Coordinates of C-alpha atoms and ligand atoms in Angstrom, one line a residue:
M1 CA 0.0 0.0 0.0
L2 CA 1.0 3.6 -0.4
G3 CA 1.6 6.1 2.4
C4 CA 2.6 9.7 2.6
V5 CA 5.6 10.0 4.9
I6 CA 7.4 13.1 6.1
H7 CA 11.2 12.4 6.6
G8 CA 12.2 15.9 7.5
Q9 CA 11.8 19.5 6.5
G10 CA 10.9 19.6 2.8
D11 CA 11.2 15.8 2.4
L12 CA 7.8 14.3 1.7
R13 CA 7.7 10.9 0.2
V14 CA 4.9 8.7 -1.2
E15 CA 6.2 5.2 -0.4
E16 CA 5.3 1.5 -0.4
L17 CA 4.6 0.4 3.1
P18 CA 3.4 -3.0 4.5
R19 CA -0.3 -3.2 4.9
P20 CA -1.0 -3.1 8.6
V21 CA -2.6 -6.0 10.5
P22 CA -5.2 -4.9 13.1
G23 CA -4.5 -6.1 16.6
P24 CA -7.0 -7.1 19.2
G25 CA -9.6 -4.2 19.6
Q26 CA -8.4 -2.6 16.4
A27 CA -10.1 -2.2 13.1
L28 CA -8.5 -2.0 9.7
V29 CA -9.8 1.0 7.7
A30 CA -9.4 1.4 3.9
V31 CA -8.8 5.1 3.9
R32 CA -10.6 7.0 1.1
Y33 CA -9.8 10.7 1.8
G34 CA -7.4 12.5 4.0
G35 CA -7.6 16.2 4.5
V36 CA -4.4 18.2 4.4
C37 CA -4.1 20.2 7.5
G38 CA -2.1 23.3 8.4
S39 CA -0.1 21.1 10.8
D40 CA 0.8 18.6 8.0
L41 CA 2.0 21.6 6.0
H42 CA 4.1 22.8 8.9
Y43 CA 5.8 19.4 9.2
W44 CA 6.5 19.6 5.5
R45 CA 7.8 23.1 5.3
H46 CA 9.4 23.6 8.7
G47 CA 10.0 20.1 10.1
G48 CA 7.7 20.7 13.0
V49 CA 4.5 22.5 14.2
G50 CA 4.4 24.8 17.2
D51 CA 6.9 23.4 19.7
F52 CA 6.6 19.8 18.3
R53 CA 9.6 18.8 16.2
L54 CA 10.1 15.8 13.8
R55 CA 12.6 13.4 15.1
E56 CA 11.9 10.3 12.9
P57 CA 9.9 9.6 9.7
M58 CA 6.2 9.9 10.3
L59 CA 3.1 9.1 8.3
L60 CA 1.2 12.4 8.1
G61 CA -2.5 12.9 8.3
H62 CA -5.2 13.0 11.0
E63 CA -8.3 14.0 9.0
V64 CA -9.2 10.6 7.8
V65 CA -12.4 8.8 6.5
G66 CA -12.8 5.5 4.8
T67 CA -14.5 2.1 5.1
V68 CA -14.1 -0.7 7.6
V69 CA -12.3 -3.7 6.2
E70 CA -11.8 -6.1 9.1
Y71 CA -11.3 -6.3 12.8
G72 CA -8.3 -7.8 14.7
S73 CA -10.6 -10.0 16.7
P74 CA -14.1 -11.1 15.7
D75 CA -15.7 -10.1 19.0
T76 CA -14.6 -6.4 18.7
P77 CA -17.6 -4.1 19.0
G78 CA -17.8 -1.6 16.1
P79 CA -19.5 -0.7 12.8
A80 CA -20.0 -3.6 10.4
V81 CA -17.4 -4.4 7.8
G82 CA -18.0 -2.2 4.7
T83 CA -19.4 0.8 6.8
S84 CA -18.3 4.3 5.9
V85 CA -16.6 5.8 8.9
A86 CA -14.8 8.9 10.1
V87 CA -11.8 8.2 12.3
H88 CA -11.6 10.2 15.6
P89 CA -7.8 10.9 15.7
A90 CA -7.4 11.0 19.4
T91 CA -6.8 8.2 21.9
P92 CA -6.7 9.8 25.4
C93 CA -5.2 7.8 28.2
G94 CA -8.4 7.9 30.3
V95 CA -6.6 7.9 33.7
C96 CA -4.7 11.2 33.9
P97 CA -6.0 14.2 35.9
E98 CA -7.2 16.0 32.7
C99 CA -9.1 12.9 31.5
A100 CA -10.6 12.4 35.0
D101 CA -11.7 16.1 34.8
G102 CA -13.4 15.6 31.5
R103 CA -10.8 17.5 29.5
R104 CA -9.7 14.6 27.4
N105 CA -8.5 16.9 24.6
V106 CA -5.6 18.1 26.8
C107 CA -4.8 14.6 28.1
R108 CA -1.1 14.6 29.0
D109 CA -0.6 11.1 27.6
T110 CA -2.9 11.1 24.5
R111 CA -2.0 9.6 21.2
Y112 CA -3.1 11.6 18.2
L113 CA -2.8 10.4 14.6
G114 CA 0.1 12.0 12.7
S115 CA 1.6 14.0 15.6
A116 CA 5.2 14.4 16.7
A117 CA 4.1 15.7 20.1
R118 CA 5.4 12.4 21.6
F119 CA 8.2 10.1 20.8
P120 CA 8.1 7.6 19.1
H121 CA 5.7 9.7 17.0
V122 CA 2.2 8.5 16.5
Q123 CA 1.9 7.6 12.8
G124 CA -0.8 9.2 10.8
G125 CA -3.6 8.2 8.4
F126 CA -2.3 9.2 4.9
A127 CA -2.1 5.6 4.0
Q128 CA -4.3 3.3 2.0
F129 CA -4.9 1.2 5.0
R130 CA -4.7 2.2 8.7
A131 CA -5.3 0.1 11.8
V132 CA -7.0 2.1 14.6
P133 CA -8.7 1.3 17.9
A134 CA -12.2 0.4 17.0
E135 CA -13.6 2.9 19.5
Q136 CA -12.2 5.7 17.3
L137 CA -14.6 4.8 14.4
R138 CA -17.7 6.9 13.9
P139 CA -20.2 5.6 11.3
L140 CA -21.3 8.4 9.0
P141 CA -24.9 9.5 9.4
G142 CA -27.2 8.8 6.5
G143 CA -26.9 11.5 3.9
L144 CA -23.3 12.3 4.6
D145 CA -20.8 11.3 2.0
L146 CA -17.2 10.5 2.6
R147 CA -15.9 13.5 0.8
R148 CA -17.7 16.1 3.0
A149 CA -17.2 13.9 6.1
A150 CA -13.4 14.5 5.6
L151 CA -14.1 17.9 7.2
A152 CA -15.2 16.4 10.5
E153 CA -11.9 16.7 12.2
P154 CA -11.2 20.4 11.4
L155 CA -14.8 21.3 12.0
S156 CA -14.5 19.6 15.4
V157 CA -11.5 21.8 16.1
A158 CA -13.6 24.8 15.2
L159 CA -16.6 23.7 17.3
H160 CA -14.3 23.2 20.3
A161 CA -12.9 26.8 19.9
V162 CA -16.4 28.2 19.8
R163 CA -17.4 26.2 22.8
R164 CA -14.3 27.6 24.6
A165 CA -15.5 31.1 23.9
G166 CA -18.7 30.5 25.9
P167 CA -22.2 31.5 24.7
V168 CA -22.0 33.3 21.3
A169 CA -25.8 33.4 20.5
G170 CA -26.7 36.9 19.5
R171 CA -23.1 38.1 19.8
H172 CA -20.7 39.7 17.4
V173 CA -17.7 37.3 16.8
L174 CA -14.4 38.2 15.2
V175 CA -12.3 35.6 13.5
T176 CA -8.8 36.5 12.5
G177 CA -7.6 34.2 9.7
A178 CA -9.7 32.8 6.9
G179 CA -7.8 29.5 6.3
P180 CA -9.8 26.3 6.5
I181 CA -9.9 26.4 10.3
G182 CA -10.9 30.1 10.4
C183 CA -13.7 29.4 7.8
L184 CA -14.9 26.4 9.8
V185 CA -14.9 28.6 13.0
V186 CA -17.2 31.0 11.1
A187 CA -19.6 28.1 10.3
A188 CA -19.4 26.9 13.9
A189 CA -20.1 30.3 15.3
K190 CA -23.1 30.8 13.0
A191 CA -24.4 27.4 13.9
A192 CA -24.1 28.4 17.6
G193 CA -26.3 31.4 16.9
A194 CA -23.8 34.2 16.5
D195 CA -25.6 37.4 15.4
R196 CA -22.7 38.6 13.3
V197 CA -19.3 37.1 12.3
T198 CA -16.6 39.4 11.0
V199 CA -13.5 37.8 9.4
T200 CA -10.1 39.3 8.7
D201 CA -7.4 38.0 6.4
L202 CA -4.7 39.4 4.1
L203 CA -6.0 37.6 1.0
P204 CA -9.2 38.4 -0.8
E205 CA -9.4 34.8 -2.1
A206 CA -9.3 33.4 1.5
L207 CA -12.0 35.9 2.5
R208 CA -14.2 34.6 -0.3
Y209 CA -14.1 31.1 1.3
A210 CA -15.1 32.7 4.6
S211 CA -18.1 34.1 2.8
V212 CA -19.0 30.6 1.6
A213 CA -18.8 29.6 5.3
G214 CA -21.3 32.2 6.3
A215 CA -19.3 35.3 7.3
D216 CA -21.3 38.5 7.5
T217 CA -18.4 41.0 7.1
L218 CA -15.0 40.5 5.4
V219 CA -12.1 42.7 6.3
R220 CA -8.7 43.1 4.6
A221 CA -6.3 42.8 7.6
D222 CA -3.7 45.0 5.9
D223 CA -6.1 47.8 5.2
P224 CA -6.7 50.1 8.2
S225 CA -9.3 52.0 6.2
D226 CA -11.4 49.0 5.3
A227 CA -15.0 50.0 6.1
G228 CA -15.6 46.5 7.6
W229 CA -13.5 47.0 10.7
P230 CA -15.7 46.7 13.8
A231 CA -15.4 49.2 16.6
E232 CA -15.7 46.4 19.1
V233 CA -16.7 42.7 19.2
D234 CA -18.0 40.5 22.0
V235 CA -15.8 37.5 21.3
A236 CA -12.7 37.0 19.2
V237 CA -11.2 33.7 17.9
E238 CA -7.6 33.9 16.6
A239 CA -7.3 31.4 13.8
S240 CA -4.3 32.8 11.8
G241 CA -1.5 31.5 14.0
V242 CA 0.4 34.8 13.9
A243 CA 1.0 37.2 16.7
A244 CA -0.5 40.1 14.7
G245 CA -3.8 38.2 14.7
L246 CA -3.8 37.9 18.4
D247 CA -3.0 41.6 18.7
T248 CA -6.1 42.4 16.5
C249 CA -8.3 40.2 18.7
L250 CA -7.1 41.8 21.9
R251 CA -7.5 45.4 20.6
L252 CA -11.1 44.7 19.2
V253 CA -12.7 42.6 21.9
R254 CA -14.8 44.5 24.3
R255 CA -13.9 45.0 27.9
G256 CA -14.3 41.8 29.8
G257 CA -14.7 39.9 26.5
V258 CA -13.2 36.5 25.6
V259 CA -10.3 35.9 23.2
V260 CA -9.7 32.3 22.1
Q261 CA -6.3 31.5 20.8
L262 CA -6.8 28.6 18.3
G263 CA -4.1 29.1 15.7
M264 CA -0.7 27.5 16.6
L265 CA 1.7 30.4 17.0
P266 CA 5.4 30.2 15.8
P267 CA 7.7 28.1 18.0
G268 CA 8.9 29.7 21.2
Q269 CA 7.6 33.0 22.6
S270 CA 5.2 35.4 20.9
P271 CA 4.7 39.1 21.7
F272 CA 1.2 40.2 22.6
A273 CA -0.5 43.2 24.1
G274 CA -0.5 41.8 27.7
N275 CA -1.5 45.1 29.3
L276 CA -4.8 45.1 27.4
V277 CA -5.5 41.7 29.1
V278 CA -5.0 43.4 32.4
S279 CA -6.6 46.8 32.0
R280 CA -9.7 45.5 30.1
E281 CA -10.0 42.2 32.0
I282 CA -9.9 40.3 28.8
E283 CA -10.2 36.5 29.2
L284 CA -7.5 34.9 27.0
R285 CA -8.2 31.2 26.5
G286 CA -6.5 28.5 24.5
A287 CA -8.3 25.9 22.4
F288 CA -6.6 22.7 21.5
R289 CA -8.1 19.9 19.4
F290 CA -11.5 18.6 20.6
D291 CA -13.2 15.6 22.2
T292 CA -16.9 14.9 21.8
E293 CA -17.3 17.7 19.3
F294 CA -16.5 15.1 16.6
D295 CA -20.0 13.7 16.8
D296 CA -21.5 17.3 16.7
A297 CA -19.3 17.9 13.6
L298 CA -20.7 14.9 11.7
A299 CA -24.3 16.1 12.5
L300 CA -23.5 19.6 11.3
L301 CA -21.9 18.4 8.1
T302 CA -24.9 16.2 7.3
A303 CA -27.2 19.2 7.5
G304 CA -24.8 21.5 5.6
P305 CA -24.3 21.1 1.9
S306 CA -22.6 24.4 1.7
F307 CA -19.5 22.9 3.4
D308 CA -18.7 21.3 0.1
G309 CA -17.8 24.7 -1.1
L310 CA -14.8 24.7 1.2
I311 CA -13.2 21.7 -0.5
S312 CA -11.1 23.2 -3.2
A313 CA -9.5 20.0 -4.7
V314 CA -9.2 16.3 -4.4
V315 CA -5.8 15.0 -5.4
P316 CA -4.5 11.4 -5.9
V317 CA -2.1 10.4 -3.1
R318 CA 0.7 9.8 -5.7
A319 CA 0.7 13.6 -6.3
A320 CA 0.8 14.4 -2.5
E321 CA 3.5 16.9 -2.9
S322 CA 1.5 19.0 -5.4
A323 CA -1.5 18.6 -3.1
F324 CA 0.5 20.0 -0.3
A325 CA 1.8 22.9 -2.4
L326 CA -1.8 23.7 -3.4
A327 CA -3.0 23.5 0.2
A328 CA -0.2 25.9 1.2
D329 CA -1.2 28.4 -1.4
R330 CA -4.1 30.2 0.2
A331 CA -4.7 32.3 -2.9
R332 CA -5.6 29.1 -4.7
A333 CA -7.2 26.8 -2.1
C334 CA -9.1 26.3 1.1
K335 CA -9.3 22.6 2.1
V336 CA -7.4 20.1 -0.1
L337 CA -8.1 16.3 0.2
L338 CA -5.8 13.5 -0.7
D339 CA -7.6 10.6 -2.4
L340 CA -6.0 7.4 -1.1
S341 CA -8.1 5.1 -3.2
D342 CA -6.9 6.5 -6.5
A343 CA -3.4 5.3 -6.6
Ligands
ZN1 ZN1 -5.3 11.4 29.9

């Protein structure tokens, strides 16, 4: 089978790998689509993401959907063979203080597909077959096809960020960054009842995708005279992963408002307007991955055909490097999917 392995900065290879054999409690999934995520792009372009560095070759990919092929043992509970599934990428430990506290997404000993956060790295899902714990499988609701379901993981990230913001119904929400995650935050905020969502980005092409996702106001981040700049917002979600985005959020959120940092900032320290946090009593909260939001995401996708408009391209896995280049070019693409079946 083919898999898409990162060997180091700029060294992405599509290689022949042995087909995995599922162990007890595991299912073998024939992967159909894998969404290329910003973190996959960071491993490719920079050899790491945030403070996580590559230290050995790693199969990329954690936005994975496919069909169940077989189970490692016949008594394993799970969807029937042949069922279309989305794969929840996280396996929290279940016993650490965070897991006990219901915050499994920040489990200190979690395993997450295609992540270098721990060593040995957890191999990812950009492979034609992947063995995963059966409890990570989610059958697709009726009416949801595999292609749109590939957005379940990034939409879960967005839903979690909005949940971290607290109630947004009737409120004005600012989203800085109109990449795939920013666009999905727009959709999540609107689904949660936000009255108005304003999105900022440097690129008009990216802002057009935010519009597809339901944004009310689009603002060019590099144009101080843009008429769309709000005087003040109730909630801000930073989805660009650059310090300038966080600065914008802190300056525009109302006194006592909430800013959620979702974008992974560059490695090390980032400057930010800390005194605004003090003098305006801004609540600055992090948002990392997700937990049960995965099921909410599948339901939201089922009811939302407009999500298809965020998928820019589906590229055969053999052309993974060109798919990555396309996904990295935000003037040309929003979400790019690898097609693992078309090899
Ligand atoms: Zn844990």
